[in-house]
Short mmCIF file of C-alpha atoms in Angstrom, two decimals:
data_model
loop_
_atom_site.label_atom_id
_atom_site.label_comp_id
_atom_site.label_asym_id
_atom_site.label_seq_id
_atom_site.Cartn_x
_atom_site.Cartn_y
_atom_site.Cartn_z
CA MET A 88 13.84 11.86 -17.80
CA GLU A 89 15.55 13.03 -14.64
CA GLY A 90 15.10 14.87 -11.38
CA LEU A 91 11.55 15.41 -10.23
CA GLU A 92 9.98 13.40 -13.04
CA LEU A 93 12.11 10.36 -12.31
CA THR A 94 11.38 10.59 -8.59
CA ALA A 95 7.65 11.00 -9.25
CA PHE A 96 7.59 7.90 -11.43
CA GLN A 97 9.58 6.00 -8.80
CA ILE A 98 6.97 6.92 -6.18
CA ILE A 99 4.06 6.06 -8.49
CA SER A 100 5.58 2.71 -9.46
CA SER A 101 6.49 1.66 -5.92
CA VAL A 102 3.25 2.62 -4.23
CA GLY A 103 1.21 1.27 -7.16
CA SER A 104 2.84 -2.10 -6.62
CA ALA A 105 2.19 -1.81 -2.89
CA ARG A 106 -1.49 -1.04 -3.49
CA SER A 107 -1.75 -4.07 -5.79
CA CYS A 108 -0.27 -6.28 -3.07
CA TYR A 109 -2.75 -4.94 -0.52
CA ILE A 110 -5.69 -5.62 -2.86
CA GLU A 111 -4.40 -9.10 -3.62
CA ALA A 112 -4.03 -9.71 0.14
CA ILE A 113 -7.75 -9.02 0.58
CA GLN A 114 -8.55 -11.52 -2.17
CA GLU A 115 -6.33 -14.17 -0.56
CA ALA A 116 -7.90 -13.59 2.85
CA LYS A 117 -11.36 -13.96 1.31
CA GLN A 118 -10.29 -17.44 0.18
CA GLY A 119 -8.97 -18.26 3.67
CA ASN A 120 -5.31 -18.02 2.62
CA PHE A 121 -4.23 -15.90 5.58
CA VAL A 122 -0.53 -16.77 5.44
CA LYS A 123 -0.43 -15.66 1.80
CA ALA A 124 -2.43 -12.53 2.66
CA GLU A 125 0.02 -11.58 5.40
CA SER A 126 2.93 -12.25 3.05
CA LEU A 127 1.38 -9.91 0.49
CA ILE A 128 0.94 -7.22 3.14
CA ALA A 129 4.64 -7.54 4.00
CA GLU A 130 5.59 -7.39 0.31
CA GLY A 131 3.38 -4.34 -0.13
CA ASP A 132 5.00 -2.70 2.87
CA GLU A 133 8.43 -3.12 1.28
CA MET A 134 7.24 -1.46 -1.90
CA PHE A 135 5.48 1.28 0.03
CA VAL A 136 8.66 2.09 1.94
CA GLU A 137 10.52 2.55 -1.36
CA GLY A 138 7.94 5.08 -2.50
CA HIS A 139 7.80 6.76 0.87
CA ASP A 140 11.58 7.08 0.98
CA ALA A 141 11.63 8.68 -2.48
CA HIS A 142 8.98 11.14 -1.29
CA ALA A 143 10.95 11.88 1.88
CA ASN A 144 14.02 12.59 -0.27
CA LEU A 145 12.00 15.15 -2.23
CA LEU A 146 10.96 16.85 0.99
CA THR A 147 14.53 16.86 2.29
CA GLN A 148 15.80 18.32 -0.97
CA GLU A 149 13.22 21.10 -0.85
CA ALA A 150 14.09 21.85 2.77
CA GLN A 151 17.77 22.14 1.85
CA ASP A 152 17.30 24.09 -1.38
CA GLY A 153 14.45 26.25 -0.14
CA PRO A 154 11.19 26.88 -1.92
CA GLY A 155 11.12 27.33 -5.63
CA SER A 156 11.22 23.81 -6.92
CA THR A 157 8.65 23.16 -9.58
CA LEU A 158 5.45 21.60 -8.33
CA SER A 159 3.94 19.60 -11.14
CA LEU A 160 0.81 17.60 -11.66
CA LEU A 161 3.07 14.55 -11.82
CA ILE A 162 4.33 15.18 -8.27
CA LEU A 163 0.77 15.79 -7.07
CA HIS A 164 -0.28 12.52 -8.70
CA ALA A 165 2.61 10.70 -7.04
CA GLU A 166 1.60 12.04 -3.64
CA ASP A 167 -2.01 11.08 -4.29
CA GLN A 168 -0.93 7.55 -5.15
CA LEU A 169 1.18 7.42 -1.98
CA MET A 170 -1.78 8.33 0.19
CA SER A 171 -4.08 5.98 -1.72
CA ALA A 172 -1.76 3.03 -1.10
CA GLU A 173 -1.61 3.87 2.59
CA GLY A 174 -5.41 3.87 2.72
CA PHE A 175 -5.60 0.55 0.89
CA LYS A 176 -3.27 -1.01 3.46
CA THR A 177 -5.56 0.09 6.27
CA ILE A 178 -8.57 -1.35 4.47
CA ALA A 179 -6.73 -4.58 3.63
CA LEU A 180 -5.76 -5.14 7.26
CA GLU A 181 -9.36 -4.61 8.35
CA PHE A 182 -10.66 -7.03 5.70
CA ILE A 183 -8.11 -9.68 6.66
CA ASP A 184 -9.14 -9.38 10.29
CA ALA A 185 -12.82 -9.60 9.35
CA TYR A 186 -12.27 -12.69 7.19
CA LYS A 187 -10.32 -14.35 10.01
CA ARG A 188 -13.20 -13.67 12.40
CA ILE A 189 -15.75 -15.00 9.90
CA GLU A 190 -13.73 -18.17 9.38
CA SER A 191 -13.39 -18.64 13.13
CA LEU A 192 -17.13 -18.24 13.66
CA GLU A 193 -17.92 -20.62 10.81
CA GLN A 194 -15.54 -23.18 12.29
CA LYS A 195 -17.25 -22.87 15.69
CA LEU A 196 -20.63 -23.47 14.05
CA MET A 197 -19.29 -26.52 12.22
CA ASP A 198 -17.86 -27.93 15.46
CA LYS A 199 -21.26 -27.85 17.17
#
């Protein structure tokens, strides 16, 4: 395996790991483990950047070589996974914020 296939699998692997971190961050926030949730977001971001960089390299290569590179379902899948992970990060950040607000409100009620 080489070239486009290898790059596609690199993207899929990296952003798949990122998406898993983002989902796990939501689960940690739900349990009130906000430090762990934020750590998982940061870990996911590192993985996402790896996938994003591989994708950017593909775009740079195509710009240099001109059109004509083979567009495969594997590359389309890799790009889909990239966008999916980005969406999961957005959702994870919103959930973490919501869980923090819920915990804060619950604490205020307990203090009364």
